[in-house]
Tab-separated table of C-alpha atoms and ligand atoms in Angstrom:
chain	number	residue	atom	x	y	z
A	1	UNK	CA	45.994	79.916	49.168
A	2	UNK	CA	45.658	82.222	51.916
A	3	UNK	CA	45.747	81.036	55.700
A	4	UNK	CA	45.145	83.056	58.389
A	5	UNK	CA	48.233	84.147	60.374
A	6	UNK	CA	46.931	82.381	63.810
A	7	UNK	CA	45.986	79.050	61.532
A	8	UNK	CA	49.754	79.168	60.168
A	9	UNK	CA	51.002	79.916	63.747
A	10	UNK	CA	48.995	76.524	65.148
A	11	UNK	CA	50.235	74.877	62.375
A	12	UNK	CA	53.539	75.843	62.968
A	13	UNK	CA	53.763	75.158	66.987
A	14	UNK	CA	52.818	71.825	65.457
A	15	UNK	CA	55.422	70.842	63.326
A	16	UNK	CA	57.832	72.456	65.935
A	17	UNK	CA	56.431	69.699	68.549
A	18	UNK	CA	57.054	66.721	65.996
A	19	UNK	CA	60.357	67.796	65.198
A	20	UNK	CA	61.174	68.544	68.454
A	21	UNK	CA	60.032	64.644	69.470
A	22	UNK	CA	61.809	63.334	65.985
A	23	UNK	CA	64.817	64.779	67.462
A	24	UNK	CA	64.604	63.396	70.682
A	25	UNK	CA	63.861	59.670	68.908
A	26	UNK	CA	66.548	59.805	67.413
A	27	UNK	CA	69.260	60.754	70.031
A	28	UNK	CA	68.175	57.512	71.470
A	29	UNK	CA	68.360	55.476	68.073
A	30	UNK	CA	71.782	57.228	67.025
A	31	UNK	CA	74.131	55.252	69.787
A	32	UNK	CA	72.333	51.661	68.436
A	33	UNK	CA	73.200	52.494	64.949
A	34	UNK	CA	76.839	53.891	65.526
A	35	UNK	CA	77.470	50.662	67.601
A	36	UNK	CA	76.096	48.160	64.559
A	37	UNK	CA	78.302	50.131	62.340
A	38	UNK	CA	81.478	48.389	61.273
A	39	UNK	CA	83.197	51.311	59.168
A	40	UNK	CA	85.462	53.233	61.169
A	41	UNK	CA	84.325	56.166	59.186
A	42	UNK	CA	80.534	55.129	59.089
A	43	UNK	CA	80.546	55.208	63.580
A	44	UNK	CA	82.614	58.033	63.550
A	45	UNK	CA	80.090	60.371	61.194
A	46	UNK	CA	77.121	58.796	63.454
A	47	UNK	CA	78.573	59.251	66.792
A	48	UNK	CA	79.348	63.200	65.477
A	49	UNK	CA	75.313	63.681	64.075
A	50	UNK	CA	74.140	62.179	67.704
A	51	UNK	CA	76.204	65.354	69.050
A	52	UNK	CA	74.798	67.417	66.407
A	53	UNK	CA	71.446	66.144	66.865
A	54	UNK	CA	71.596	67.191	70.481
A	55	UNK	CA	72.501	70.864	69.814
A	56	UNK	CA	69.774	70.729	67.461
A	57	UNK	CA	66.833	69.929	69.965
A	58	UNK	CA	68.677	72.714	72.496
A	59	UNK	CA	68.241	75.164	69.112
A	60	UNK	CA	64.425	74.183	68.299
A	61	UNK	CA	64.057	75.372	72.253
A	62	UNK	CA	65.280	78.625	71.377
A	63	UNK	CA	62.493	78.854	68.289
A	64	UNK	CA	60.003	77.444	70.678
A	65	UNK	CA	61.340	80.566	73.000
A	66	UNK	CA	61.235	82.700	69.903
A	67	UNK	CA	57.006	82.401	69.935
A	68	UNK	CA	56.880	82.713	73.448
A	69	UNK	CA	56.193	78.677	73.858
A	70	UNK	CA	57.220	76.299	76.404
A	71	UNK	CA	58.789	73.306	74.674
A	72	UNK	CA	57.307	70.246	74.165
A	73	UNK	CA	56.808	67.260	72.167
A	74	UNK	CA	54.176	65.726	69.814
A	75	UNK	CA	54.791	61.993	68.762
A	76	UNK	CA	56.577	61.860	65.800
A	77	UNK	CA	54.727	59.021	64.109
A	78	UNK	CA	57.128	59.204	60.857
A	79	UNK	CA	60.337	59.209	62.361
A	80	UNK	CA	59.165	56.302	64.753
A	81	UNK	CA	58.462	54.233	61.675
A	82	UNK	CA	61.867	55.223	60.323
A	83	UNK	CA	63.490	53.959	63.114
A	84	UNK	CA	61.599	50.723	63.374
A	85	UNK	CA	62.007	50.218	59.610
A	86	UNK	CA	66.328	50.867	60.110
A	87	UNK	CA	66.278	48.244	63.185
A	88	UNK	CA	64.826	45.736	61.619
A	89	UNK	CA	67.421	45.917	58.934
A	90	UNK	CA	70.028	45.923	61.213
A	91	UNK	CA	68.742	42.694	62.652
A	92	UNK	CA	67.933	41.392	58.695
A	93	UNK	CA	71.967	42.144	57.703
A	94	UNK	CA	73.426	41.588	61.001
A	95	UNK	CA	75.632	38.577	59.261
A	96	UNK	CA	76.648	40.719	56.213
A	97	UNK	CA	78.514	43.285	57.320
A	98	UNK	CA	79.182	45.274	54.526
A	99	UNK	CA	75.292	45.014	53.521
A	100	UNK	CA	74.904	46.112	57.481
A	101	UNK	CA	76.973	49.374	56.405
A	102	UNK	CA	75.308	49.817	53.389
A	103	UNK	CA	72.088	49.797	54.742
A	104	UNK	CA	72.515	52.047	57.819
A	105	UNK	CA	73.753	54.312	55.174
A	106	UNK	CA	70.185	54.318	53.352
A	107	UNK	CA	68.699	54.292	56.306
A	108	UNK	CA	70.314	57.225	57.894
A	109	UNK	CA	70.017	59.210	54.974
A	110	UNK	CA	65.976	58.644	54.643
A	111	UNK	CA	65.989	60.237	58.639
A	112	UNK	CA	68.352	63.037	57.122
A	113	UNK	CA	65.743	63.582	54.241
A	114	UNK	CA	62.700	63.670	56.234
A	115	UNK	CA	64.182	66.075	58.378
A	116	UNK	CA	65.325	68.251	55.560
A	117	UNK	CA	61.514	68.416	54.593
A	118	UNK	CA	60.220	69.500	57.816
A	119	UNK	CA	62.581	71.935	58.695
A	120	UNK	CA	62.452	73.560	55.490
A	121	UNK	CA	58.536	73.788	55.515
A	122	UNK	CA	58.742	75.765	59.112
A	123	UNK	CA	61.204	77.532	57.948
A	124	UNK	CA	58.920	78.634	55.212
A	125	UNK	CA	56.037	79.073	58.218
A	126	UNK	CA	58.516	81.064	60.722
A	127	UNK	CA	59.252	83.371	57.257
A	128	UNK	CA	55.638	84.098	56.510
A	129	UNK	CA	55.312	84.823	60.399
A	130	UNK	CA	58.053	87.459	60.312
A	131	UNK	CA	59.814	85.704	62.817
A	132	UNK	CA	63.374	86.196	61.630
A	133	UNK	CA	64.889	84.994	64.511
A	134	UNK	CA	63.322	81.492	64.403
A	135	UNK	CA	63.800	81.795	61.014
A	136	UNK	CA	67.698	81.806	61.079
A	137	UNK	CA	68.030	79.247	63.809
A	138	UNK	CA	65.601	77.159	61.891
A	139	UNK	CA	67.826	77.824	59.004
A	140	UNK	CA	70.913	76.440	60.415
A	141	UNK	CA	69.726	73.449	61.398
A	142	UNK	CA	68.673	72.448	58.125
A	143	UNK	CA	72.065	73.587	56.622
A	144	UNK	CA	73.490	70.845	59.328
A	145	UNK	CA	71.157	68.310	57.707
A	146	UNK	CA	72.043	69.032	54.418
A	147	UNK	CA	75.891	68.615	55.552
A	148	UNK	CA	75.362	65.100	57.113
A	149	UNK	CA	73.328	64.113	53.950
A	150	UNK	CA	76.350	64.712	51.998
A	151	UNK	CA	78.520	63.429	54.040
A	152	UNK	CA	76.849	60.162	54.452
A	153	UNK	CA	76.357	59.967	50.044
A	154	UNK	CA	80.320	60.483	50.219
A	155	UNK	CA	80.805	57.520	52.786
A	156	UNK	CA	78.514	54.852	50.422
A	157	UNK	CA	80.323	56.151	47.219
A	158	UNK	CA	83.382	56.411	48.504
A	159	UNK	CA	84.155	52.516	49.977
A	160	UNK	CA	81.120	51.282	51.451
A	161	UNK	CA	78.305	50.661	48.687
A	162	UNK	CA	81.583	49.162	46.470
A	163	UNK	CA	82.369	46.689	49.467
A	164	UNK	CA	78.999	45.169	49.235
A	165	UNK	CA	78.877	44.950	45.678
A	166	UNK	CA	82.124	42.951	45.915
B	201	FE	FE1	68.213	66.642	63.268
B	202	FE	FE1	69.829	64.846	61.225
């Protein structure tokens, strides 16, 4: 498939405005889930990813920068329903805690995933654009992604999953 370089540059402005608005969802849905959180461990690794998070939408400013674009955001229809989806299941386990853990574990780690995917498709984009420099900041932000992914798997295996099974 062949796409001409100003299609994959729209296309990429794009997905750099939904990020940029994903981002920005969830540095306001971060605090909510850090305070449900009963694990010591599981609020600490939140609070940490809402400062992350924050360096990350001051980062996708520099790629907008890197394409000569003012920043700006584009609802983010998927991470919205992410969101809604994790709230309601704080409210449906708000009398189990453990299950309350648990689940803003899963939850968490389906934002971390859909993140992965979009960063790693404009990464692809800024790549085929020649735009190294966007490409390497891209780059590290998706390495930080992949880190809190892990993180958060080692959290459920480690105590929390095993707490609600008990
Ligand atoms: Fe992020
Ligand atoms: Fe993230």
């Amino acid at each position: 498939m062949a796409m001409k370089s100003n299609s994959l540059e729209k296309l990429f402005v794009e997905s750099l405005k939904d990020l940029y608005d994903a981002e920005h969802q969830l540095i306001n849905a971060l605090p909510r889930m850090a305070d449900a959180a009963t694990s010591q461990d599981l609020k600490r690794n939140l609070q940490q990813h809402l400062d992350t998070t924050q360096e990350q939408t001051r980062r996708l400013e520099k790629v907008f920068q890197a394409f000569n674009e003012k920043p700006s955001r584009k609802k983010c229809v998927g991470m919205e329903g992410l969101i809604r989806e994790g709230e309601q299941h704080m409210k449906d386990m708000m009398n189990d805690k453990d299950a309350l853990d648990a689940s803003l574990i899963a939850d968490a780690q389906k934002v971390e995933h859909y993140e992965i995917a979009g960063y790693g498709t404009v990464k692809t984009y800024a790549q085929m654009l020649g735009n190294q420099e966007a490409a390497r900041l891209i780059d590290q932000t998706l390495s930080e992604e992949y880190a809190t992914d892990e993180r958060l798997t080692k959290l459920a295996e480690s105590h929390i999953n095993i707490k609600a099974k008990s």
